[in-house]
Amino acid sequence: MPDAAGAPPRLQIHDRRERAVVAAADLLLGAAAAVARPLRRRRRPETPARILLLRLERIGDLLMALPAIADLRALAPEAAIDLVVGSWNRTLAEAVPAVTSVTTLDAAWLARGDGGLGVAALLRAARRWRGTAYDLAINFEPDLRSNLLLAASGAAWTAGYRSAGGGPLLDAAFDYDVHAHTADNARGLVAAVFGRTAPAQDQPLLTLPAAARAEAARRFAARAPLAGLHVSGGRAIKQWPPERFAEVARRLAATGATIVLTGAPGDRPLVDAVRRTLPDERVIDVAGAVDLLTLAAMLERLDVLITGDTGPMHLAVAVGTPVVAVFGPSEPARYAPRGASDRVIRVDLPCSPCNRIRLPPARCVGHTPDCLEQLSADRVFAAAMAVLQPRHPLPLAGSA
């Protein structure tokens, strides 16, 4: 990830018109920066005392940044580290032991529904950070708009990615490697800023409240083995058919496993469709009933979580729970779990993974895309059994 400040932008934006607009904006910003640079006396801090971090996106995006934030703490053990996240991630961010304080800022392009602030309001909020006098500010999100916020923060040194625009605004702008895992990109960014890699660490990424762990223990008492199912894909383009989740759940229940159904309140129709197919004595349904940290404590007690490419998948990874991950259009190299017991189930098609999640191909809209339609329940069930058997030897009654 070489320092690319001042080099022509290589934008990783799929939409051609958006890419042209961002490229034009970068040319203007680059010209302005070239004029202003000789007048600025900015130097990378050797030992920053106050650090600002931006990770405004969804749950999974924050969770994949946690190893990098832990690296940052190891490289700057005495620094105050302030993390800015969307309000949906506040409680999660407050459980990150490497972080000193948490601020929330909801961007309109990330908030669901009608909430969130436009760029002008976000810039006003970012200017208020100037009073803190940050020595270093890092943006983990490749985005022109959040790079604008970093520039407005008044930090003595700023670093981030230039790959979606805004590189000329930064003191150190780097390319985002689309072939590398998101977590590795974030760790590489921190290493590049400090000029060295962090020492090896053996610390938890999250500190879960005792009350959350107690609630998980109460609900799951004497119910092992526990197989979690997160049925919702979060987006239609990532939704594996619910009836296949239900088939996997029925077959696992037939082996003696207890099925733990997770989800948000809005996932209730999908969760109910699966629950109706299962015997009541084999189900613990916590969908929409627990907060994010209690969910993390529950995931921590599971023997396996079966899910698509979702926030709960990344949450399970963060607490060390094995995952069977159903991948369709998402790029496994960038987002998949990578633990020794994790399993990624996908089909190999010429068009997959396209990674076009926010702007899916027109031929894949309105129905299950081929990369998920062709993925059988047999494969997912077999992967779940492969994870469960070493932990809890089960009968094969659930096999086809």
PDB file of N, CA and C in Angstrom, residues 211-294:
ATOM      1  N   ALA A 211     -23.507  -8.415  32.413  1.00  0.00           N
ATOM      2  CA  ALA A 211     -24.953  -8.631  32.333  1.00  0.00           C
ATOM      3  C   ALA A 211     -25.343  -9.313  31.029  1.00  0.00           C
ATOM      4  N   ALA A 212     -24.659  -8.971  29.938  1.00  0.00           N
ATOM      5  CA  ALA A 212     -24.943  -9.604  28.646  1.00  0.00           C
ATOM      6  C   ALA A 212     -24.575 -11.077  28.683  1.00  0.00           C
ATOM      7  N   ARG A 213     -23.434 -11.382  29.265  1.00  0.00           N
ATOM      8  CA  ARG A 213     -23.021 -12.784  29.353  1.00  0.00           C
ATOM      9  C   ARG A 213     -23.941 -13.576  30.278  1.00  0.00           C
ATOM     10  N   ALA A 214     -24.405 -12.935  31.344  1.00  0.00           N
ATOM     11  CA  ALA A 214     -25.319 -13.625  32.263  1.00  0.00           C
ATOM     12  C   ALA A 214     -26.644 -13.938  31.574  1.00  0.00           C
ATOM     13  N   GLU A 215     -27.138 -13.011  30.754  1.00  0.00           N
ATOM     14  CA  GLU A 215     -28.388 -13.243  30.037  1.00  0.00           C
ATOM     15  C   GLU A 215     -28.227 -14.377  29.027  1.00  0.00           C
ATOM     16  N   ALA A 216     -27.096 -14.407  28.351  1.00  0.00           N
ATOM     17  CA  ALA A 216     -26.836 -15.495  27.400  1.00  0.00           C
ATOM     18  C   ALA A 216     -26.779 -16.838  28.121  1.00  0.00           C
ATOM     19  N   ALA A 217     -26.126 -16.871  29.264  1.00  0.00           N
ATOM     20  CA  ALA A 217     -26.036 -18.119  30.027  1.00  0.00           C
ATOM     21  C   ALA A 217     -27.416 -18.578  30.497  1.00  0.00           C
ATOM     22  N   ARG A 218     -28.257 -17.623  30.910  1.00  0.00           N
ATOM     23  CA  ARG A 218     -29.603 -17.970  31.381  1.00  0.00           C
ATOM     24  C   ARG A 218     -30.445 -18.566  30.262  1.00  0.00           C
ATOM     25  N   ARG A 219     -30.388 -17.972  29.105  1.00  0.00           N
ATOM     26  CA  ARG A 219     -31.231 -18.437  27.998  1.00  0.00           C
ATOM     27  C   ARG A 219     -30.763 -19.759  27.424  1.00  0.00           C
ATOM     28  N   PHE A 220     -29.474 -20.013  27.496  1.00  0.00           N
ATOM     29  CA  PHE A 220     -28.929 -21.186  26.818  1.00  0.00           C
ATOM     30  C   PHE A 220     -28.552 -22.307  27.784  1.00  0.00           C
ATOM     31  N   ALA A 221     -28.992 -22.230  29.020  1.00  0.00           N
ATOM     32  CA  ALA A 221     -28.602 -23.227  30.018  1.00  0.00           C
ATOM     33  C   ALA A 221     -28.960 -24.639  29.554  1.00  0.00           C
ATOM     34  N   ALA A 222     -27.961 -25.515  29.578  1.00  0.00           N
ATOM     35  CA  ALA A 222     -28.158 -26.950  29.298  1.00  0.00           C
ATOM     36  C   ALA A 222     -28.870 -27.216  27.973  1.00  0.00           C
ATOM     37  N   ARG A 223     -28.514 -26.453  26.926  1.00  0.00           N
ATOM     38  CA  ARG A 223     -29.173 -26.652  25.635  1.00  0.00           C
ATOM     39  C   ARG A 223     -28.188 -26.991  24.515  1.00  0.00           C
ATOM     40  N   ALA A 224     -26.962 -27.348  24.829  1.00  0.00           N
ATOM     41  CA  ALA A 224     -25.974 -27.651  23.790  1.00  0.00           C
ATOM     42  C   ALA A 224     -26.335 -28.956  23.068  1.00  0.00           C
ATOM     43  N   PRO A 225     -25.883 -29.118  21.808  1.00  0.00           N
ATOM     44  CA  PRO A 225     -25.152 -28.135  21.022  1.00  0.00           C
ATOM     45  C   PRO A 225     -26.071 -27.043  20.480  1.00  0.00           C
ATOM     46  N   LEU A 226     -25.498 -25.864  20.268  1.00  0.00           N
ATOM     47  CA  LEU A 226     -26.270 -24.704  19.842  1.00  0.00           C
ATOM     48  C   LEU A 226     -25.859 -24.304  18.428  1.00  0.00           C
ATOM     49  N   ALA A 227     -26.819 -24.317  17.518  1.00  0.00           N
ATOM     50  CA  ALA A 227     -26.584 -23.897  16.134  1.00  0.00           C
ATOM     51  C   ALA A 227     -27.406 -22.646  15.859  1.00  0.00           C
ATOM     52  N   GLY A 228     -26.727 -21.534  15.645  1.00  0.00           N
ATOM     53  CA  GLY A 228     -27.428 -20.287  15.354  1.00  0.00           C
ATOM     54  C   GLY A 228     -27.768 -20.173  13.886  1.00  0.00           C
ATOM     55  N   LEU A 229     -28.918 -19.555  13.605  1.00  0.00           N
ATOM     56  CA  LEU A 229     -29.312 -19.259  12.231  1.00  0.00           C
ATOM     57  C   LEU A 229     -29.691 -17.782  12.141  1.00  0.00           C
ATOM     58  N   HIS A 230     -28.971 -17.056  11.294  1.00  0.00           N
ATOM     59  CA  HIS A 230     -29.358 -15.677  10.995  1.00  0.00           C
ATOM     60  C   HIS A 230     -29.892 -15.694   9.567  1.00  0.00           C
ATOM     61  N   VAL A 231     -31.213 -15.707   9.453  1.00  0.00           N
ATOM     62  CA  VAL A 231     -31.854 -15.975   8.163  1.00  0.00           C
ATOM     63  C   VAL A 231     -31.764 -14.793   7.211  1.00  0.00           C
ATOM     64  N   SER A 232     -31.877 -13.584   7.729  1.00  0.00           N
ATOM     65  CA  SER A 232     -31.919 -12.407   6.865  1.00  0.00           C
ATOM     66  C   SER A 232     -30.566 -12.124   6.239  1.00  0.00           C
ATOM     67  N   GLY A 233     -30.562 -11.849   4.941  1.00  0.00           N
ATOM     68  CA  GLY A 233     -29.339 -11.460   4.260  1.00  0.00           C
ATOM     69  C   GLY A 233     -29.042  -9.988   4.353  1.00  0.00           C
ATOM     70  N   GLY A 234     -29.984  -9.209   4.900  1.00  0.00           N
ATOM     71  CA  GLY A 234     -29.782  -7.768   5.016  1.00  0.00           C
ATOM     72  C   GLY A 234     -30.179  -7.009   3.771  1.00  0.00           C
ATOM     73  N   ARG A 235     -29.890  -7.542   2.622  1.00  0.00           N
ATOM     74  CA  ARG A 235     -30.282  -6.976   1.326  1.00  0.00           C
ATOM     75  C   ARG A 235     -30.824  -8.100   0.453  1.00  0.00           C
ATOM     76  N   ALA A 236     -31.760  -7.759  -0.408  1.00  0.00           N
ATOM     77  CA  ALA A 236     -32.374  -8.777  -1.271  1.00  0.00           C
ATOM     78  C   ALA A 236     -31.335  -9.506  -2.113  1.00  0.00           C
ATOM     79  N   ILE A 237     -30.319  -8.791  -2.565  1.00  0.00           N
ATOM     80  CA  ILE A 237     -29.320  -9.391  -3.448  1.00  0.00           C
ATOM     81  C   ILE A 237     -28.483 -10.435  -2.707  1.00  0.00           C
ATOM     82  N   LYS A 238     -28.470 -10.401  -1.368  1.00  0.00           N
ATOM     83  CA  LYS A 238     -27.676 -11.360  -0.587  1.00  0.00           C
ATOM     84  C   LYS A 238     -28.546 -12.391   0.130  1.00  0.00           C
ATOM     85  N   GLN A 239     -29.841 -12.462  -0.208  1.00  0.00           N
ATOM     86  CA  GLN A 239     -30.763 -13.321   0.529  1.00  0.00           C
ATOM     87  C   GLN A 239     -30.800 -14.733  -0.040  1.00  0.00           C
ATOM     88  N   TRP A 240     -30.248 -15.679   0.704  1.00  0.00           N
ATOM     89  CA  TRP A 240     -30.410 -17.102   0.373  1.00  0.00           C
ATOM     90  C   TRP A 240     -31.850 -17.476   0.696  1.00  0.00           C
ATOM     91  N   PRO A 241     -32.519 -18.321  -0.110  1.00  0.00           N
ATOM     92  CA  PRO A 241     -33.932 -18.626   0.120  1.00  0.00           C
ATOM     93  C   PRO A 241     -34.207 -19.088   1.547  1.00  0.00           C
ATOM     94  N   PRO A 242     -35.166 -18.466   2.240  1.00  0.00           N
ATOM     95  CA  PRO A 242     -35.470 -18.849   3.636  1.00  0.00           C
ATOM     96  C   PRO A 242     -35.840 -20.312   3.797  1.00  0.00           C
ATOM     97  N   GLU A 243     -36.482 -20.906   2.771  1.00  0.00           N
ATOM     98  CA  GLU A 243     -36.871 -22.309   2.887  1.00  0.00           C
ATOM     99  C   GLU A 243     -35.645 -23.224   2.963  1.00  0.00           C
ATOM    100  N   ARG A 244     -34.508 -22.758   2.434  1.00  0.00           N
ATOM    101  CA  ARG A 244     -33.291 -23.576   2.550  1.00  0.00           C
ATOM    102  C   ARG A 244     -32.672 -23.431   3.932  1.00  0.00           C
ATOM    103  N   PHE A 245     -32.726 -22.223   4.483  1.00  0.00           N
ATOM    104  CA  PHE A 245     -32.350 -22.090   5.894  1.00  0.00           C
ATOM    105  C   PHE A 245     -33.209 -23.018   6.748  1.00  0.00           C
ATOM    106  N   ALA A 246     -34.516 -23.050   6.457  1.00  0.00           N
ATOM    107  CA  ALA A 246     -35.434 -23.891   7.235  1.00  0.00           C
ATOM    108  C   ALA A 246     -35.072 -25.363   7.097  1.00  0.00           C
ATOM    109  N   GLU A 247     -34.704 -25.786   5.887  1.00  0.00           N
ATOM    110  CA  GLU A 247     -34.321 -27.192   5.689  1.00  0.00           C
ATOM    111  C   GLU A 247     -33.076 -27.536   6.499  1.00  0.00           C
ATOM    112  N   VAL A 248     -32.082 -26.659   6.475  1.00  0.00           N
ATOM    113  CA  VAL A 248     -30.871 -26.889   7.266  1.00  0.00           C
ATOM    114  C   VAL A 248     -31.218 -26.961   8.748  1.00  0.00           C
ATOM    115  N   ALA A 249     -32.082 -26.047   9.205  1.00  0.00           N
ATOM    116  CA  ALA A 249     -32.467 -26.025  10.617  1.00  0.00           C
ATOM    117  C   ALA A 249     -33.183 -27.309  11.022  1.00  0.00           C
ATOM    118  N   ARG A 250     -34.103 -27.788  10.182  1.00  0.00           N
ATOM    119  CA  ARG A 250     -34.843 -29.027  10.499  1.00  0.00           C
ATOM    120  C   ARG A 250     -33.887 -30.202  10.629  1.00  0.00           C
ATOM    121  N   ARG A 251     -32.946 -30.300   9.722  1.00  0.00           N
ATOM    122  CA  ARG A 251     -32.025 -31.426   9.738  1.00  0.00           C
ATOM    123  C   ARG A 251     -31.062 -31.354  10.918  1.00  0.00           C
ATOM    124  N   LEU A 252     -30.652 -30.151  11.304  1.00  0.00           N
ATOM    125  CA  LEU A 252     -29.807 -30.014  12.487  1.00  0.00           C
ATOM    126  C   LEU A 252     -30.589 -30.345  13.747  1.00  0.00           C
ATOM    127  N   ALA A 253     -31.843 -29.894  13.810  1.00  0.00           N
ATOM    128  CA  ALA A 253     -32.684 -30.207  14.971  1.00  0.00           C
ATOM    129  C   ALA A 253     -32.871 -31.717  15.105  1.00  0.00           C
ATOM    130  N   ALA A 254     -32.972 -32.419  13.977  1.00  0.00           N
ATOM    131  CA  ALA A 254     -33.157 -33.864  14.004  1.00  0.00           C
ATOM    132  C   ALA A 254     -31.929 -34.587  14.557  1.00  0.00           C
ATOM    133  N   THR A 255     -30.759 -33.949  14.515  1.00  0.00           N
ATOM    134  CA  THR A 255     -29.555 -34.550  15.097  1.00  0.00           C
ATOM    135  C   THR A 255     -29.469 -34.321  16.597  1.00  0.00           C
ATOM    136  N   GLY A 256     -30.325 -33.450  17.129  1.00  0.00           N
ATOM    137  CA  GLY A 256     -30.275 -33.120  18.553  1.00  0.00           C
ATOM    138  C   GLY A 256     -29.799 -31.720  18.846  1.00  0.00           C
ATOM    139  N   ALA A 257     -29.480 -30.944  17.814  1.00  0.00           N
ATOM    140  CA  ALA A 257     -29.027 -29.569  18.036  1.00  0.00           C
ATOM    141  C   ALA A 257     -30.202 -28.669  18.399  1.00  0.00           C
ATOM    142  N   THR A 258     -29.921 -27.659  19.212  1.00  0.00           N
ATOM    143  CA  THR A 258     -30.891 -26.604  19.489  1.00  0.00           C
ATOM    144  C   THR A 258     -30.634 -25.463  18.515  1.00  0.00           C
ATOM    145  N   ILE A 259     -31.690 -24.967  17.877  1.00  0.00           N
ATOM    146  CA  ILE A 259     -31.570 -23.917  16.870  1.00  0.00           C
ATOM    147  C   ILE A 259     -31.840 -22.570  17.523  1.00  0.00           C
ATOM    148  N   VAL A 260     -30.889 -21.667  17.415  1.00  0.00           N
ATOM    149  CA  VAL A 260     -31.024 -20.312  17.951  1.00  0.00           C
ATOM    150  C   VAL A 260     -31.268 -19.376  16.776  1.00  0.00           C
ATOM    151  N   LEU A 261     -32.453 -18.762  16.742  1.00  0.00           N
ATOM    152  CA  LEU A 261     -32.830 -17.859  15.653  1.00  0.00           C
ATOM    153  C   LEU A 261     -32.527 -16.423  16.051  1.00  0.00           C
ATOM    154  N   THR A 262     -31.729 -15.738  15.242  1.00  0.00           N
ATOM    155  CA  THR A 262     -31.373 -14.348  15.499  1.00  0.00           C
ATOM    156  C   THR A 262     -31.913 -13.462  14.391  1.00  0.00           C
ATOM    157  N   GLY A 263     -31.927 -12.163  14.646  1.00  0.00           N
ATOM    158  CA  GLY A 263     -32.405 -11.230  13.640  1.00  0.00           C
ATOM    159  C   GLY A 263     -32.852  -9.936  14.279  1.00  0.00           C
ATOM    160  N   ALA A 264     -33.071  -8.938  13.449  1.00  0.00           N
ATOM    161  CA  ALA A 264     -33.589  -7.648  13.882  1.00  0.00           C
ATOM    162  C   ALA A 264     -35.109  -7.706  13.905  1.00  0.00           C
ATOM    163  N   PRO A 265     -35.775  -6.714  14.547  1.00  0.00           N
ATOM    164  CA  PRO A 265     -37.250  -6.717  14.545  1.00  0.00           C
ATOM    165  C   PRO A 265     -37.844  -6.790  13.142  1.00  0.00           C
ATOM    166  N   GLY A 266     -37.218  -6.143  12.180  1.00  0.00           N
ATOM    167  CA  GLY A 266     -37.734  -6.158  10.819  1.00  0.00           C
ATOM    168  C   GLY A 266     -37.568  -7.482  10.100  1.00  0.00           C
ATOM    169  N   ASP A 267     -36.778  -8.390  10.681  1.00  0.00           N
ATOM    170  CA  ASP A 267     -36.572  -9.713  10.083  1.00  0.00           C
ATOM    171  C   ASP A 267     -37.641 -10.713  10.503  1.00  0.00           C
ATOM    172  N   ARG A 268     -38.629 -10.270  11.296  1.00  0.00           N
ATOM    173  CA  ARG A 268     -39.596 -11.181  11.890  1.00  0.00           C
ATOM    174  C   ARG A 268     -40.290 -12.094  10.876  1.00  0.00           C
ATOM    175  N   PRO A 269     -40.742 -11.608   9.728  1.00  0.00           N
ATOM    176  CA  PRO A 269     -41.396 -12.530   8.779  1.00  0.00           C
ATOM    177  C   PRO A 269     -40.486 -13.670   8.330  1.00  0.00           C
ATOM    178  N   LEU A 270     -39.213 -13.374   8.073  1.00  0.00           N
ATOM    179  CA  LEU A 270     -38.275 -14.419   7.656  1.00  0.00           C
ATOM    180  C   LEU A 270     -38.024 -15.405   8.795  1.00  0.00           C
ATOM    181  N   VAL A 271     -37.836 -14.878   9.997  1.00  0.00           N
ATOM    182  CA  VAL A 271     -37.586 -15.742  11.157  1.00  0.00           C
ATOM    183  C   VAL A 271     -38.785 -16.636  11.430  1.00  0.00           C
ATOM    184  N   ASP A 272     -39.984 -16.058  11.374  1.00  0.00           N
ATOM    185  CA  ASP A 272     -41.194 -16.846  11.640  1.00  0.00           C
ATOM    186  C   ASP A 272     -41.382 -17.952  10.611  1.00  0.00           C
ATOM    187  N   ALA A 273     -41.010 -17.678   9.354  1.00  0.00           N
ATOM    188  CA  ALA A 273     -41.147 -18.707   8.314  1.00  0.00           C
ATOM    189  C   ALA A 273     -40.292 -19.921   8.629  1.00  0.00           C
ATOM    190  N   VAL A 274     -39.114 -19.706   9.231  1.00  0.00           N
ATOM    191  CA  VAL A 274     -38.256 -20.822   9.628  1.00  0.00           C
ATOM    192  C   VAL A 274     -38.771 -21.463  10.904  1.00  0.00           C
ATOM    193  N   ARG A 275     -39.161 -20.653  11.866  1.00  0.00           N
ATOM    194  CA  ARG A 275     -39.581 -21.196  13.161  1.00  0.00           C
ATOM    195  C   ARG A 275     -40.783 -22.129  13.026  1.00  0.00           C
ATOM    196  N   ARG A 276     -41.695 -21.812  12.125  1.00  0.00           N
ATOM    197  CA  ARG A 276     -42.901 -22.643  11.969  1.00  0.00           C
ATOM    198  C   ARG A 276     -42.578 -24.069  11.548  1.00  0.00           C
ATOM    199  N   THR A 277     -41.409 -24.281  10.994  1.00  0.00           N
ATOM    200  CA  THR A 277     -41.048 -25.617  10.512  1.00  0.00           C
ATOM    201  C   THR A 277     -40.327 -26.445  11.574  1.00  0.00           C
ATOM    202  N   LEU A 278     -40.089 -25.869  12.767  1.00  0.00           N
ATOM    203  CA  LEU A 278     -39.262 -26.525  13.778  1.00  0.00           C
ATOM    204  C   LEU A 278     -40.078 -26.889  15.014  1.00  0.00           C
ATOM    205  N   PRO A 279     -39.732 -27.973  15.689  1.00  0.00           N
ATOM    206  CA  PRO A 279     -40.391 -28.305  16.954  1.00  0.00           C
ATOM    207  C   PRO A 279     -40.016 -27.281  18.021  1.00  0.00           C
ATOM    208  N   ASP A 280     -40.999 -26.841  18.811  1.00  0.00           N
ATOM    209  CA  ASP A 280     -40.769 -25.777  19.796  1.00  0.00           C
ATOM    210  C   ASP A 280     -39.638 -26.099  20.755  1.00  0.00           C
ATOM    211  N   GLU A 281     -39.508 -27.379  21.119  1.00  0.00           N
ATOM    212  CA  GLU A 281     -38.498 -27.745  22.113  1.00  0.00           C
ATOM    213  C   GLU A 281     -37.077 -27.651  21.571  1.00  0.00           C
ATOM    214  N   ARG A 282     -36.953 -27.451  20.257  1.00  0.00           N
ATOM    215  CA  ARG A 282     -35.632 -27.353  19.642  1.00  0.00           C
ATOM    216  C   ARG A 282     -35.283 -25.933  19.228  1.00  0.00           C
ATOM    217  N   VAL A 283     -36.028 -24.937  19.691  1.00  0.00           N
ATOM    218  CA  VAL A 283     -35.833 -23.565  19.215  1.00  0.00           C
ATOM    219  C   VAL A 283     -35.658 -22.604  20.380  1.00  0.00           C
ATOM    220  N   ILE A 284     -34.690 -21.715  20.250  1.00  0.00           N
ATOM    221  CA  ILE A 284     -34.592 -20.517  21.090  1.00  0.00           C
ATOM    222  C   ILE A 284     -34.625 -19.334  20.130  1.00  0.00           C
ATOM    223  N   ASP A 285     -35.650 -18.526  20.237  1.00  0.00           N
ATOM    224  CA  ASP A 285     -35.866 -17.416  19.308  1.00  0.00           C
ATOM    225  C   ASP A 285     -35.542 -16.105  20.021  1.00  0.00           C
ATOM    226  N   VAL A 286     -34.442 -15.462  19.606  1.00  0.00           N
ATOM    227  CA  VAL A 286     -34.058 -14.183  20.225  1.00  0.00           C
ATOM    228  C   VAL A 286     -34.124 -13.042  19.215  1.00  0.00           C
ATOM    229  N   ALA A 287     -34.707 -13.284  18.055  1.00  0.00           N
ATOM    230  CA  ALA A 287     -34.764 -12.266  17.009  1.00  0.00           C
ATOM    231  C   ALA A 287     -35.540 -11.043  17.483  1.00  0.00           C
ATOM    232  N   GLY A 288     -34.904  -9.891  17.390  1.00  0.00           N
ATOM    233  CA  GLY A 288     -35.547  -8.638  17.768  1.00  0.00           C
ATOM    234  C   GLY A 288     -35.724  -8.448  19.253  1.00  0.00           C
ATOM    235  N   ALA A 289     -35.188  -9.344  20.082  1.00  0.00           N
ATOM    236  CA  ALA A 289     -35.466  -9.318  21.516  1.00  0.00           C
ATOM    237  C   ALA A 289     -34.262  -8.910  22.353  1.00  0.00           C
ATOM    238  N   VAL A 290     -33.090  -8.760  21.756  1.00  0.00           N
ATOM    239  CA  VAL A 290     -31.889  -8.459  22.543  1.00  0.00           C
ATOM    240  C   VAL A 290     -31.106  -7.332  21.874  1.00  0.00           C
ATOM    241  N   ASP A 291     -30.321  -6.619  22.694  1.00  0.00           N
ATOM    242  CA  ASP A 291     -29.467  -5.564  22.147  1.00  0.00           C
ATOM    243  C   ASP A 291     -28.213  -6.185  21.534  1.00  0.00           C
ATOM    244  N   LEU A 292     -27.400  -5.338  20.917  1.00  0.00           N
ATOM    245  CA  LEU A 292     -26.267  -5.827  20.132  1.00  0.00           C
ATOM    246  C   LEU A 292     -25.222  -6.540  20.990  1.00  0.00           C
ATOM    247  N   LEU A 293     -24.942  -6.026  22.188  1.00  0.00           N
ATOM    248  CA  LEU A 293     -23.924  -6.660  23.023  1.00  0.00           C
ATOM    249  C   LEU A 293     -24.425  -7.960  23.641  1.00  0.00           C
ATOM    250  N   THR A 294     -25.727  -8.030  23.958  1.00  0.00           N
ATOM    251  CA  THR A 294     -26.280  -9.306  24.430  1.00  0.00           C
ATOM    252  C   THR A 294     -26.263 -10.331  23.303  1.00  0.00           C
TER     253      THR A 294
END
